[in-house]
């Protein structure tokens, strides 16, 4: 990767970490909710700096150690419900625009079968996986996983992840600056995943568009 790109990424991640910690520092538990809800609604705001700093703030007496984990988990649930609803009610739209988005009824049938067999494990364990947890609710909604089960597994899966990050931040205390340096690697992974996903979607869109144009030319 060119040096310029690395410098740009470093600048972006520095600003992102500063912004996230600033929000939590300024408005506390409400800030945690505001940051964590979009993270589960397909908006890739990394939870690591948010929750680690929340744990650090808890160690300084800002609030009880368990409070940020609980608030973040409820925020994850709210954001996940939004993404689930978008997938659930957008299923018909996908079928109507299947040529544009390159999704066929067979793809949806496969998703239905997958969530029938592995949906519980996928929703629960994905909450502890970076990047995956941001987007898992959308296909769960598209596959129309039972809503009550989806909410329960989302809550139970998100809680240990959030709690672990809070406790790590709580334990760091005076070593927060050193811990913060390691967050760059997480931020880089998120940015690269966004770029890769965007590049893939652009590739599929251009390929699908050229495929439709070829018959017209004939």
Short mmCIF file of C-alpha atoms in Angstrom, two decimals:
data_model
loop_
_atom_site.label_atom_id
_atom_site.label_comp_id
_atom_site.label_asym_id
_atom_site.label_seq_id
_atom_site.Cartn_x
_atom_site.Cartn_y
_atom_site.Cartn_z
CA UNK A 1 0.00 0.00 0.00
CA UNK A 2 1.44 3.45 -0.90
CA UNK A 3 2.85 5.54 1.94
CA UNK A 4 0.34 8.30 1.20
CA UNK A 5 -2.57 5.91 1.70
CA UNK A 6 -1.12 4.74 5.02
CA UNK A 7 -0.73 8.32 6.20
CA UNK A 8 -4.31 9.10 5.22
CA UNK A 9 -5.56 6.01 7.08
CA UNK A 10 -3.53 6.95 10.16
CA UNK A 11 -5.02 10.44 10.09
CA UNK A 12 -8.56 9.07 9.73
CA UNK A 13 -8.16 6.54 12.53
CA UNK A 14 -6.63 9.13 14.85
CA UNK A 15 -9.57 11.44 14.27
CA UNK A 16 -12.05 8.58 14.65
CA UNK A 17 -10.57 7.49 17.98
CA UNK A 18 -10.45 11.09 19.21
CA UNK A 19 -14.05 11.68 18.15
CA UNK A 20 -15.35 8.48 19.75
CA UNK A 21 -13.58 9.03 23.05
CA UNK A 22 -14.66 12.67 23.00
CA UNK A 23 -18.32 11.71 22.64
CA UNK A 24 -18.11 9.25 25.54
CA UNK A 25 -16.18 11.75 27.65
CA UNK A 26 -18.67 14.57 26.98
CA UNK A 27 -22.05 12.84 27.37
CA UNK A 28 -21.20 9.59 29.12
CA UNK A 29 -23.67 6.73 28.91
CA UNK A 30 -25.83 8.54 26.36
CA UNK A 31 -22.77 8.88 24.16
CA UNK A 32 -22.18 5.14 24.41
CA UNK A 33 -25.74 4.49 23.26
CA UNK A 34 -25.45 6.98 20.39
CA UNK A 35 -22.25 5.34 19.14
CA UNK A 36 -23.17 1.69 19.66
CA UNK A 37 -26.66 1.68 18.12
CA UNK A 38 -25.48 2.61 14.59
CA UNK A 39 -22.67 0.04 14.85
CA UNK A 40 -25.32 -2.69 14.81
CA UNK A 41 -27.33 -0.99 12.06
CA UNK A 42 -24.78 -1.54 9.29
CA UNK A 43 -22.88 1.68 10.05
CA UNK A 44 -19.30 0.59 10.80
CA UNK A 45 -18.41 2.64 13.87
CA UNK A 46 -15.87 0.43 15.70
CA UNK A 47 -17.07 -0.58 19.15
CA UNK A 48 -13.55 -1.21 20.46
CA UNK A 49 -12.48 2.40 21.14
CA UNK A 50 -15.95 3.25 22.45
CA UNK A 51 -16.15 0.44 24.99
CA UNK A 52 -12.50 0.42 26.00
CA UNK A 53 -12.66 4.13 26.79
CA UNK A 54 -15.98 3.58 28.59
CA UNK A 55 -14.22 1.04 30.81
CA UNK A 56 -11.39 3.49 31.40
CA UNK A 57 -13.91 6.19 32.36
CA UNK A 58 -15.63 3.74 34.71
CA UNK A 59 -12.31 3.07 36.44
CA UNK A 60 -12.10 6.81 37.06
CA UNK A 61 -15.51 6.77 38.78
CA UNK A 62 -17.62 8.22 35.96
CA UNK A 63 -20.24 5.46 36.39
CA UNK A 64 -20.48 1.86 37.70
CA UNK A 65 -18.36 -0.63 35.74
CA UNK A 66 -21.39 -2.63 34.59
CA UNK A 67 -23.39 0.37 33.30
CA UNK A 68 -21.60 0.95 29.96
CA UNK A 69 -21.80 -2.74 29.04
CA UNK A 70 -25.54 -2.83 29.70
CA UNK A 71 -26.21 0.43 27.85
CA UNK A 72 -24.11 -0.70 24.88
CA UNK A 73 -25.91 -4.04 24.71
CA UNK A 74 -29.33 -2.37 24.62
CA UNK A 75 -27.97 0.02 21.97
CA UNK A 76 -26.77 -2.96 19.92
CA UNK A 77 -30.22 -4.47 20.20
CA UNK A 78 -31.92 -1.29 18.99
CA UNK A 79 -29.55 -0.92 16.04
CA UNK A 80 -29.89 -4.59 15.18
CA UNK A 81 -33.68 -4.32 15.13
CA UNK A 82 -33.40 -1.44 12.64
CA UNK A 83 -31.16 -3.50 10.33
CA UNK A 84 -33.34 -6.58 10.80
CA UNK A 85 -36.42 -4.56 9.84
CA UNK A 86 -34.67 -3.19 6.75
CA UNK A 87 -33.88 -6.73 5.65
CA UNK A 88 -37.29 -8.11 6.58
CA UNK A 89 -39.29 -5.48 4.72
CA UNK A 90 -36.72 -5.07 1.94
CA UNK A 91 -36.93 -8.70 0.87
CA UNK A 92 -39.65 -7.98 -1.70
CA UNK A 93 -37.63 -5.05 -3.03
CA UNK A 94 -34.66 -7.37 -3.53
CA UNK A 95 -36.80 -9.75 -5.56
CA UNK A 96 -38.14 -6.92 -7.69
CA UNK A 97 -34.62 -5.58 -8.34
CA UNK A 98 -32.84 -8.93 -8.46
CA UNK A 99 -31.05 -8.15 -11.71
CA UNK A 100 -29.56 -4.92 -10.37
CA UNK A 101 -28.43 -6.27 -6.99
CA UNK A 102 -27.55 -9.67 -8.46
CA UNK A 103 -29.73 -11.55 -5.96
CA UNK A 104 -32.07 -14.24 -7.23
CA UNK A 105 -34.86 -16.17 -5.50
CA UNK A 106 -32.39 -19.06 -5.19
CA UNK A 107 -30.08 -16.85 -3.13
CA UNK A 108 -32.93 -16.00 -0.78
CA UNK A 109 -33.92 -19.64 -0.52
CA UNK A 110 -30.33 -20.47 0.41
CA UNK A 111 -30.35 -17.74 3.07
CA UNK A 112 -33.61 -19.12 4.46
CA UNK A 113 -32.16 -22.62 4.73
CA UNK A 114 -28.94 -21.33 6.28
CA UNK A 115 -30.75 -19.40 9.02
CA UNK A 116 -33.08 -22.32 9.66
CA UNK A 117 -30.08 -24.57 10.29
CA UNK A 118 -27.41 -22.23 11.64
CA UNK A 119 -29.19 -18.95 12.36
CA UNK A 120 -28.98 -19.21 16.15
CA UNK A 121 -25.22 -19.80 16.12
CA UNK A 122 -24.62 -17.21 13.41
CA UNK A 123 -26.45 -14.41 15.23
CA UNK A 124 -25.02 -15.26 18.66
CA UNK A 125 -21.35 -15.75 17.77
CA UNK A 126 -21.20 -13.01 15.14
CA UNK A 127 -21.76 -10.45 17.90
CA UNK A 128 -18.21 -11.18 19.05
CA UNK A 129 -16.63 -10.89 15.59
CA UNK A 130 -15.38 -7.52 14.32
CA UNK A 131 -17.08 -6.25 11.15
CA UNK A 132 -19.38 -9.30 10.88
CA UNK A 133 -21.44 -8.17 13.87
CA UNK A 134 -22.14 -4.86 12.12
CA UNK A 135 -23.97 -6.51 9.22
CA UNK A 136 -25.37 -9.85 10.45
CA UNK A 137 -28.80 -8.41 11.31
CA UNK A 138 -29.58 -7.51 7.69
CA UNK A 139 -29.39 -11.07 6.29
CA UNK A 140 -31.19 -12.34 9.41
CA UNK A 141 -34.07 -10.02 8.52
CA UNK A 142 -33.97 -10.98 4.85
CA UNK A 143 -34.19 -14.66 5.86
CA UNK A 144 -37.02 -13.68 8.25
CA UNK A 145 -35.53 -15.32 11.30
CA UNK A 146 -38.13 -15.36 14.13
CA UNK A 147 -38.01 -11.90 15.69
CA UNK A 148 -38.13 -12.92 19.36
CA UNK A 149 -35.30 -15.42 18.96
CA UNK A 150 -33.29 -12.88 16.99
CA UNK A 151 -33.60 -10.28 19.77
CA UNK A 152 -32.70 -12.75 22.52
CA UNK A 153 -29.62 -14.08 20.73
CA UNK A 154 -28.52 -10.58 19.78
CA UNK A 155 -28.68 -9.44 23.40
CA UNK A 156 -26.95 -12.55 24.76
CA UNK A 157 -24.23 -12.40 22.12
CA UNK A 158 -23.51 -8.69 22.46
CA UNK A 159 -23.35 -8.63 26.27
CA UNK A 160 -20.14 -10.67 26.79
CA UNK A 161 -18.35 -8.78 24.01
CA UNK A 162 -19.23 -5.40 25.49
CA UNK A 163 -18.50 -6.57 29.01
CA UNK A 164 -15.09 -7.90 27.98
CA UNK A 165 -14.12 -4.60 26.35
CA UNK A 166 -15.30 -2.60 29.36
CA UNK A 167 -13.31 -4.77 31.76
CA UNK A 168 -10.22 -4.48 29.54
CA UNK A 169 -10.53 -0.70 29.54
CA UNK A 170 -11.20 -0.72 33.28
CA UNK A 171 -8.06 -2.76 33.90
CA UNK A 172 -5.94 -0.53 31.66
CA UNK A 173 -6.43 2.65 33.71
CA UNK A 174 -3.08 4.46 33.60
CA UNK A 175 -2.04 2.52 30.48
CA UNK A 176 -4.85 3.93 28.35
CA UNK A 177 -2.49 5.75 25.96
CA UNK A 178 -0.61 2.52 25.23
CA UNK A 179 -3.86 0.62 24.73
CA UNK A 180 -5.14 3.33 22.41
CA UNK A 181 -2.17 2.78 20.09
CA UNK A 182 -3.30 -0.78 19.43
CA UNK A 183 -6.71 0.44 18.32
CA UNK A 184 -5.19 1.63 15.06
CA UNK A 185 -4.91 -1.96 13.86
CA UNK A 186 -8.64 -2.47 14.44
CA UNK A 187 -9.47 0.78 12.69
CA UNK A 188 -7.29 -0.17 9.72
CA UNK A 189 -9.12 -3.49 9.41
CA UNK A 190 -12.49 -1.72 9.43
CA UNK A 191 -11.42 0.79 6.77
CA UNK A 192 -9.94 -1.94 4.57
CA UNK A 193 -13.12 -3.99 4.92
CA UNK A 194 -15.24 -1.00 3.87
CA UNK A 195 -13.01 -0.33 0.86
CA UNK A 196 -13.00 -4.01 -0.12
CA UNK A 197 -16.77 -4.26 0.21
CA UNK A 198 -17.31 -1.08 -1.78
CA UNK A 199 -14.91 -2.26 -4.47
CA UNK A 200 -16.67 -5.61 -4.71
CA UNK A 201 -20.11 -4.00 -5.02
CA UNK A 202 -18.79 -1.63 -7.69
CA UNK A 203 -17.29 -4.57 -9.58
CA UNK A 204 -20.55 -6.53 -9.46
CA UNK A 205 -22.55 -3.48 -10.51
CA UNK A 206 -20.30 -2.76 -13.50
CA UNK A 207 -20.23 -6.42 -14.48
CA UNK A 208 -24.01 -6.67 -14.28
CA UNK A 209 -24.42 -3.45 -16.23
CA UNK A 210 -22.08 -4.59 -19.02
CA UNK A 211 -23.92 -7.92 -19.14
CA UNK A 212 -27.21 -6.13 -19.75
CA UNK A 213 -25.68 -3.82 -22.34
CA UNK A 214 -24.25 -6.67 -24.46
CA UNK A 215 -27.64 -8.04 -25.66
CA UNK A 216 -28.76 -4.50 -26.48
CA UNK A 217 -25.70 -4.00 -28.69
CA UNK A 218 -26.49 -7.19 -30.59
#
